[in-house]
Coordinates of C-alpha atoms and ligand atoms in Angstrom, one line a residue:
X1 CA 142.1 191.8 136.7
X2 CA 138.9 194.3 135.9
X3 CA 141.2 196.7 135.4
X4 CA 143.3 194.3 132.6
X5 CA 139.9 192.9 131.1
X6 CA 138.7 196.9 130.4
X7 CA 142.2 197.8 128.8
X8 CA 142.1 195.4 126.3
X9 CA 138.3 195.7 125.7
X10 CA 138.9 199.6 125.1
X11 CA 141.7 198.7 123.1
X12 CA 140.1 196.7 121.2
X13 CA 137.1 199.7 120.7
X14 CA 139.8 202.2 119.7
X15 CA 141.5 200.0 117.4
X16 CA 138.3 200.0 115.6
X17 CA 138.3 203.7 114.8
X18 CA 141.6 203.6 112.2
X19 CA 141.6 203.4 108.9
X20 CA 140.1 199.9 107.3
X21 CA 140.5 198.7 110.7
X22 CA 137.6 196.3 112.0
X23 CA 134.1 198.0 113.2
X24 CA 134.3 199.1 116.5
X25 CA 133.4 196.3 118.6
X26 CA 130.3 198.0 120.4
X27 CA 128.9 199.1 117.4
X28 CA 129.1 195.4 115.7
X29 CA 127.3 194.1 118.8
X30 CA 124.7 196.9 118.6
X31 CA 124.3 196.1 114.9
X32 CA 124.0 192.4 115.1
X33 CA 121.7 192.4 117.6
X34 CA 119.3 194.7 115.7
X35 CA 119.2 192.6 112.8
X36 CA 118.9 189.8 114.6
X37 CA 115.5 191.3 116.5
X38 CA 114.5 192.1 112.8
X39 CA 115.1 188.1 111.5
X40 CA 113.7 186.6 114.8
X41 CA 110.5 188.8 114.6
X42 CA 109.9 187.6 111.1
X43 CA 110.5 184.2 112.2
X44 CA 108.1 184.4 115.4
X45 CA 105.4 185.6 113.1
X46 CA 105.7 182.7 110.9
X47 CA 105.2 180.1 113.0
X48 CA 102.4 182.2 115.3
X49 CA 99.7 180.6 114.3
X50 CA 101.1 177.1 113.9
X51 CA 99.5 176.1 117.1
X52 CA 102.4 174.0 118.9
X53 CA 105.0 174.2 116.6
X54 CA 108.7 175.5 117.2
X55 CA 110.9 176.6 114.1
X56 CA 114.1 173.9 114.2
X57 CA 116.1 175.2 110.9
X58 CA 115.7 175.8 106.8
X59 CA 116.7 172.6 104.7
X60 CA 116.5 173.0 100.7
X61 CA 115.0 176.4 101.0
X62 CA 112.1 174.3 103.1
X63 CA 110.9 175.4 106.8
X64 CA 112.0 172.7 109.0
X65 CA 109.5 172.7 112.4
X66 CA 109.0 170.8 115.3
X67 CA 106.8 169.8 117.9
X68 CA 108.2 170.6 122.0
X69 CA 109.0 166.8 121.9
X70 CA 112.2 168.1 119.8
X71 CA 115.4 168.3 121.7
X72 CA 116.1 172.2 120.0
X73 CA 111.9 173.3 121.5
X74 CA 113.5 175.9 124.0
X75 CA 116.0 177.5 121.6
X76 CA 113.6 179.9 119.7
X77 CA 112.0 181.1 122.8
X78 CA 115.6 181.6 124.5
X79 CA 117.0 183.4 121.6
X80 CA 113.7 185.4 122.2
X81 CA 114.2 185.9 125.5
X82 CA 117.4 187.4 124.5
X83 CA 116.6 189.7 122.0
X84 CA 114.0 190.8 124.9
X85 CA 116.7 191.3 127.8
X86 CA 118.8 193.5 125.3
X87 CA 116.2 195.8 123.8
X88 CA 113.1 195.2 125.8
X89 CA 110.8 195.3 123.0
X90 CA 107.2 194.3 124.3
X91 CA 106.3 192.5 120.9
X92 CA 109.3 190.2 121.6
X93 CA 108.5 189.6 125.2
X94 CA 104.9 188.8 123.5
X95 CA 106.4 186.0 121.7
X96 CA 108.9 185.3 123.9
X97 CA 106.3 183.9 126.0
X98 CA 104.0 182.5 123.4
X99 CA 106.7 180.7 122.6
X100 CA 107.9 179.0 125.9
X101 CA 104.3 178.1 126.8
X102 CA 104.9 175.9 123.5
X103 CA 107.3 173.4 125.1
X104 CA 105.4 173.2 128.9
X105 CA 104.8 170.2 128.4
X106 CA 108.2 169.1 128.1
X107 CA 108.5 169.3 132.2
X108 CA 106.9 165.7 132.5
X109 CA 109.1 164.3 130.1
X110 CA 111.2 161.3 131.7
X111 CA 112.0 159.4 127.9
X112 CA 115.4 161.3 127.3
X113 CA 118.1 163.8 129.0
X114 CA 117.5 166.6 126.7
X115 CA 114.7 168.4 129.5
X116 CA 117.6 170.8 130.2
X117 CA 118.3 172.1 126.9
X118 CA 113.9 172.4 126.6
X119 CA 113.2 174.0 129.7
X120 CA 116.1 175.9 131.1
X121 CA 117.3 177.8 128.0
X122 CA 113.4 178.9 127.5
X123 CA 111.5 178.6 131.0
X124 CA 115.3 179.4 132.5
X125 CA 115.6 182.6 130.6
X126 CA 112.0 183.8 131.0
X127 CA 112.3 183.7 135.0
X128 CA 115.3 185.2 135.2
X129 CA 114.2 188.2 133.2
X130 CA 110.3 188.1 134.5
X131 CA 110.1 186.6 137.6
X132 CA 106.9 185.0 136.7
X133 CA 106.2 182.2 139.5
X134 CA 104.5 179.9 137.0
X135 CA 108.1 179.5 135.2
X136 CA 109.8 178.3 138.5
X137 CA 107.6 175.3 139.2
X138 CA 107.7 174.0 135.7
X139 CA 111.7 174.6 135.8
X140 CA 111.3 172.2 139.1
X141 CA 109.1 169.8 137.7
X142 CA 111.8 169.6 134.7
X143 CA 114.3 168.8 137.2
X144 CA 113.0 166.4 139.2
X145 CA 111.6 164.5 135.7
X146 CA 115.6 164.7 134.2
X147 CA 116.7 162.9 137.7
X148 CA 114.5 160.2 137.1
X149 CA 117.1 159.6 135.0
X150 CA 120.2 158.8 137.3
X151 CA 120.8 155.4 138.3
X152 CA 123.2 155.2 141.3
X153 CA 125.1 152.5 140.6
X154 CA 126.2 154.5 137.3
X155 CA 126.4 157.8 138.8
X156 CA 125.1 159.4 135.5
X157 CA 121.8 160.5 133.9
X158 CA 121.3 158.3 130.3
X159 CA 121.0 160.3 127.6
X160 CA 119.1 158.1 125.4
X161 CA 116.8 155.1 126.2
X162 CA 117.0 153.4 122.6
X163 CA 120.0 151.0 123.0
X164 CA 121.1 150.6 119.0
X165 CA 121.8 147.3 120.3
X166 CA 124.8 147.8 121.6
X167 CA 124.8 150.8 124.2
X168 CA 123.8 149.4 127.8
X169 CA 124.0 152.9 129.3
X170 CA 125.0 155.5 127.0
X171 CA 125.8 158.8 128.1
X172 CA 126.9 161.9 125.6
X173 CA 128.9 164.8 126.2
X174 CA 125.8 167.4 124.6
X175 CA 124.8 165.7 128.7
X176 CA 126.9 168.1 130.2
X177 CA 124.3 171.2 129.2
X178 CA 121.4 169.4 131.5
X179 CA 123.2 169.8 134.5
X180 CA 122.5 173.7 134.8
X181 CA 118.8 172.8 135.3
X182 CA 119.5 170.5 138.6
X183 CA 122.0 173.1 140.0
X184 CA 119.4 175.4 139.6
X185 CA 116.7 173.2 141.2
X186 CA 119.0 172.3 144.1
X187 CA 119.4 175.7 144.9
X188 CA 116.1 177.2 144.8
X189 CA 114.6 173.7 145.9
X190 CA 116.7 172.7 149.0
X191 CA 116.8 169.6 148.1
X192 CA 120.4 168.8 148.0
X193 CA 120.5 165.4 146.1
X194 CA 119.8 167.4 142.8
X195 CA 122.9 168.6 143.0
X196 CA 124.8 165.5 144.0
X197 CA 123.4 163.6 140.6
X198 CA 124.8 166.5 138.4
X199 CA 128.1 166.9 140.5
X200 CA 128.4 163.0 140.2
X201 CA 127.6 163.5 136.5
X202 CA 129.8 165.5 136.1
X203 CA 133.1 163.6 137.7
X204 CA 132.3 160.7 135.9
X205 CA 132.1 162.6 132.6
X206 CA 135.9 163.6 133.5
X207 CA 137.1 160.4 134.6
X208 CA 135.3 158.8 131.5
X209 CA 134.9 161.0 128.3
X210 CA 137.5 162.4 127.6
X211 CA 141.2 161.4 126.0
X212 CA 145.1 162.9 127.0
X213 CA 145.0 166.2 124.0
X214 CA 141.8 166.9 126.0
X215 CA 139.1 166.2 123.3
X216 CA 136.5 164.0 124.2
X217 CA 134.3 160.9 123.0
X218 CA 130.5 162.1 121.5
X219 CA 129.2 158.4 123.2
X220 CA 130.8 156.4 126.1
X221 CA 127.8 153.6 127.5
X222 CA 128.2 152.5 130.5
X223 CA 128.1 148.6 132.0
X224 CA 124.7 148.6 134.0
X225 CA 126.3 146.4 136.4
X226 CA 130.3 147.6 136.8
X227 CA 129.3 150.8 136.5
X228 CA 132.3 151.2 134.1
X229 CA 132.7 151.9 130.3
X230 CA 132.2 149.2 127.8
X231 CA 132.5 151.4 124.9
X232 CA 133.5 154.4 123.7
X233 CA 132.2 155.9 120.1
X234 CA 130.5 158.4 118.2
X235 CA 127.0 159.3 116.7
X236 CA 127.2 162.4 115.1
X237 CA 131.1 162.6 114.5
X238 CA 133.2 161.8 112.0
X239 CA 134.8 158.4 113.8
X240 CA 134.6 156.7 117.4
X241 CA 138.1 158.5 117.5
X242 CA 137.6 161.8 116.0
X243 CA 136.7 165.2 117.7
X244 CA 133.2 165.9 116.9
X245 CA 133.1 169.9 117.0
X246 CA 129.7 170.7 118.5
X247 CA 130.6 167.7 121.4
X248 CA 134.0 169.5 122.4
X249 CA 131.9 172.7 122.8
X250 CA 129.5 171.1 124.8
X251 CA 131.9 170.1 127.0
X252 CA 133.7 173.4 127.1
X253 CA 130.9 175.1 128.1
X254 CA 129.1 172.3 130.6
X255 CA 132.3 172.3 132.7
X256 CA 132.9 176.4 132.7
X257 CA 128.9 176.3 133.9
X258 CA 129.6 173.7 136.7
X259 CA 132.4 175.5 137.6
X260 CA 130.8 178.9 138.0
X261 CA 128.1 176.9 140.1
X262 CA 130.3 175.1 142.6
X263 CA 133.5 176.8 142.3
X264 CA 135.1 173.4 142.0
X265 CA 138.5 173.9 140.5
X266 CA 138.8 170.6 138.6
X267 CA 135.5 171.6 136.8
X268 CA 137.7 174.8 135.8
X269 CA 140.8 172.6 134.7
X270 CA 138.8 170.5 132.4
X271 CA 137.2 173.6 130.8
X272 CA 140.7 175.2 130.4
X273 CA 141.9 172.3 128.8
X274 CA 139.0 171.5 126.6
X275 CA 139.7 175.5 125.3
X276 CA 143.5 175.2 124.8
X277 CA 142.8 171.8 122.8
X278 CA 140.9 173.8 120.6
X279 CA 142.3 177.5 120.1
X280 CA 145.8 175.5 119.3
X281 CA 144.0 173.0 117.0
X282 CA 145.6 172.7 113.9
X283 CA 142.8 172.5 111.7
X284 CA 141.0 175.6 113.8
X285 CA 140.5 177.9 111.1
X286 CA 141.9 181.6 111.4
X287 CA 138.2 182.8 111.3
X288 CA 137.2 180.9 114.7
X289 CA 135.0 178.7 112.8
X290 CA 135.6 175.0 113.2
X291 CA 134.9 172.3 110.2
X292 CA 132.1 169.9 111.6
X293 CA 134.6 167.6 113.2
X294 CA 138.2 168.6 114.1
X295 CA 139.0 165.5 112.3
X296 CA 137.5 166.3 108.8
X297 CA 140.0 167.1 106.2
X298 CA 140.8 170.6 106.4
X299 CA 139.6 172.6 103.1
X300 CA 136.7 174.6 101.1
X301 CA 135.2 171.7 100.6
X302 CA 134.1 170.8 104.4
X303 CA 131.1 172.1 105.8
X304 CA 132.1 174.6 109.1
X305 CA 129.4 174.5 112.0
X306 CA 128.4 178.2 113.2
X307 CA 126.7 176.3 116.1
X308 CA 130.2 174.9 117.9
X309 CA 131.8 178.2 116.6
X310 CA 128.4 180.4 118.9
X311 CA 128.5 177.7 122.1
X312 CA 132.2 178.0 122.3
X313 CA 132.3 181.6 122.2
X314 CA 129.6 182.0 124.8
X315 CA 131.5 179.5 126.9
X316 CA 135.1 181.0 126.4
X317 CA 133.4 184.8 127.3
X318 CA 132.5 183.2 130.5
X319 CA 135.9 181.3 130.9
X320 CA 137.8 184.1 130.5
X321 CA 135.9 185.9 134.0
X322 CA 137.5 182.5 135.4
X323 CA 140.9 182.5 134.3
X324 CA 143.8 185.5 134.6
X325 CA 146.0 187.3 132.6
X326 CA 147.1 186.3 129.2
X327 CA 145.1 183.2 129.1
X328 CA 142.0 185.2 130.1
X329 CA 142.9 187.4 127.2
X330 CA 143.2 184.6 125.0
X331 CA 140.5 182.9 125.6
X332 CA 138.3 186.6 125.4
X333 CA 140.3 187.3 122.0
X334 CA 139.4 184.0 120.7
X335 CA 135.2 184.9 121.7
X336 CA 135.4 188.0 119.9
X337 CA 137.2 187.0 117.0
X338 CA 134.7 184.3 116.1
X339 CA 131.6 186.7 116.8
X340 CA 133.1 189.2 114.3
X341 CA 132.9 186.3 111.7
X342 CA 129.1 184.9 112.9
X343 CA 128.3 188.8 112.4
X344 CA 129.9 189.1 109.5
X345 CA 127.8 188.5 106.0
X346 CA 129.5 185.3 105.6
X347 CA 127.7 184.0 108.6
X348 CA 124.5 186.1 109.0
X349 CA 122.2 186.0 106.3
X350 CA 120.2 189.3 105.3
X351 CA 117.0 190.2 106.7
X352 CA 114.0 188.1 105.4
X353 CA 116.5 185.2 103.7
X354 CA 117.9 182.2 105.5
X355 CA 114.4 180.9 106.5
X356 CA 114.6 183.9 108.5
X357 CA 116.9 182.3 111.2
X358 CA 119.8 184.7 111.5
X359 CA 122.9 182.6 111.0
X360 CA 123.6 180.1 108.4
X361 CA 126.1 177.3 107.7
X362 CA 125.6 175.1 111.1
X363 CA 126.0 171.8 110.8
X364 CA 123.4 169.2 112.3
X365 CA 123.9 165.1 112.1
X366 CA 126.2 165.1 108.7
X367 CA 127.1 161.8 108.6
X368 CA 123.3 161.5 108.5
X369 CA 123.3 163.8 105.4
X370 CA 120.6 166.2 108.2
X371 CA 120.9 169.9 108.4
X372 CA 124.6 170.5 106.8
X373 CA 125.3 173.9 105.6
X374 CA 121.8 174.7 107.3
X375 CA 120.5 177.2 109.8
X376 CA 120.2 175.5 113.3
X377 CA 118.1 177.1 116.1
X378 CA 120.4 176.7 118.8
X379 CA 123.1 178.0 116.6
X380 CA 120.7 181.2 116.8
X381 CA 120.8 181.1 120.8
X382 CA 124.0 180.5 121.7
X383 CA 125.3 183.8 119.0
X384 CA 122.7 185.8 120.7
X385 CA 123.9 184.1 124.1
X386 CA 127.4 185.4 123.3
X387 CA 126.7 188.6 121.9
X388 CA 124.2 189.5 125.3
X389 CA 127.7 188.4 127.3
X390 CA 129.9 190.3 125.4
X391 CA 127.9 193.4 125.3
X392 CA 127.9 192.7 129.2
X393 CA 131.4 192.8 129.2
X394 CA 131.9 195.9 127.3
X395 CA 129.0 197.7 129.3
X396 CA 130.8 196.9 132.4
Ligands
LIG1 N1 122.6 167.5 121.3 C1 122.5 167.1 120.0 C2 123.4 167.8 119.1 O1 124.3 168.6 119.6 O2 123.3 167.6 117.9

């Protein structure tokens, strides 16, 4: 299997070297991560001495900033934390941590499901690369604030508390990313029923959210008293039917994560179905970028999101470790391919531009007219996510 993954990853570096062929592959990552260092330093120093705030993304050449009360407040310090693990520049770790202390706060919070996203992408990243003791016991604090947020006759942690007056219960699929954070508390807690509220999350979420091709609802809400659906629709998509593209990536990568942490192979089916519905998708463009929703007619016109094209990339790298042969190939392939296009100048804006985020065309909330054909933070840390794994991959 090693043996297969290095052949085609050495392949794929010698078929760089020919003619107008495409940059070797260890040299794009090299490249990309350098400018990125370059665009996240200048972005760091903007905001330094904007006590509290955390850069979000660059709407109508205007700086778009939040507070850590944000769901995206861990995104800039991960992609820092990031930059830091691959080059282990001290004026990154710096800010790296500057940055994290920003969104401490957010260990306490009990009003929403997003505490996994916050904490465990910055506090997460800034253990595993430092150790520092302080980051573990706001990392368990986190947790045990997000399970405040399973009920046990659902079996699921709500997502949101406001109701739009119609949602008893309502759960999304962006849910699926929380459950890292009480996997990870379980484990370095001992205390077990952590990781029974994200296991049960997590079956529900298969029985539940998703249709026959694979592709899955953005909301289902829950009956408080069944326990069951009651309805089935979409916030951010393009209809109650459609495949919102950020949502399918969610998915894709919460259930290749779960599967990695319990080894349970029904987690691994659902991710391998989730990819297949999406690398045969009709309207998946040949460049690996997705239009906002799968559903959205297919064309110049319709805005791409770089942010579903970087979390599924990230998520299919890791996939690929978990499946054999041509699939694992495939799925690998598939990774690559859309990180030669994020690096590419159509995705990544030059040095100083952009807002000074590095990639640009994500696409936030558009049937909210919000952050289309925009930089988005967490498009920032899932590319740099991808390219850290990839360079893993071909380091290996
Ligand atoms: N989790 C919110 C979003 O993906 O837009």
């Amino acid at each position: 299997m090693k043996k297969i993954t290095l052949s085609v990853l050495t392949l794929l570096l010698f078929v760089g070297c020919a003619g107008d062929a495409p940059q070797p592959l260890n040299e794009l990552v090299d490249e990309a991560l350098v400018r990125a260092e370059r665009q996240a330093l200048l972005l760091a120093a903007k905001y330094r001495d904007q006590d509290g705030r955390l850069p979000q993304s660059w709407e109508h050449g205007e700086d778009v900033s939040s507070d850590s009360r944000w769901w995206c407040s861990g995104f800039f310090p991960g992609t820092l934390w990031y930059l830091y693990e691959n080059n282990r520049n001290p004026e990154v770790l710096e800010y790296a941590r500057l940055y994290t202390a920003r969104v401490e706060r957010e260990q306490f919070t009990t009003d929403n499901h997003d505490v996994g996203f916050m904490l465990f992408c910055s506090f997460g990243n800034g253990l595993r690369l430092t150790g520092d003791s302080t980051y573990r016991q706001v990392l368990l604090n986190g947790a045990r604030s997000l399970a405040t947020r399973f009920r046990p006759e659902v079996g699921l942690i709500r997502s949101w508390d406001h109701s739009r007056e119609k949602w008893q219960y309502p759960v999304i699929i962006d849910n699926m990313m929380n459950l890292e954070l009480l996997m990870w508390a379980a484990e370095n807690s001992g205390d077990s029923t952590l990781r029974e509220m994200a296991c049960s999350h997590a079956d529900k979420t298969l029985e539940h959210h998703f249709r026959p091709d694979g592709s899955s609802w953005h909301v289902v809400s829950y009956d408080t008293l069944s326990g069951k659906p009651h309805l089935k629709q979409t916030h951010q998509g393009l209809s109650d039917d459609s495949a919102w593209s950020r949502g399918q990536s969610w998915g894709l990568y919460g259930y290749t994560c779960m599967y990695r942490w319990t080894g349970d192979d029904r987690y691994l089916q659902q991710a391998r179905r989730i990819a297949h519905f999406l690398l045969e998708h009709p309207n998946m463009p040949d460049d690996g970028i997705p239009y906002w929703d799968y559903d959205a007619p297919a064309g110049p016109e319709t805005p791409r999101d770089a942010s579903a094209a970087a979390i599924m990339a990230s998520a299919l790298l890791e996939l690929s470790g978990f499946t054999q042969g041509e699939e694992s190939q495939t799925f690998r392939d598939f990774a690559i391919r859309q990180i030669r296009t994020l690096a590419s100048p159509e995705y990544t804006a030059p040095v100083g531009e952009n807002g000074n985020f590095i990639l640009m065309h994500g696409t936030g909330a558009y049937p909210f007219d919000s952050e289309v054909d925009a930089p988005l933070t967490y498009a920032d840390y899932y590319y740099l996510e991808a390219l850290t794994r990839l360079r893993g991959l071909l380091h290996a």
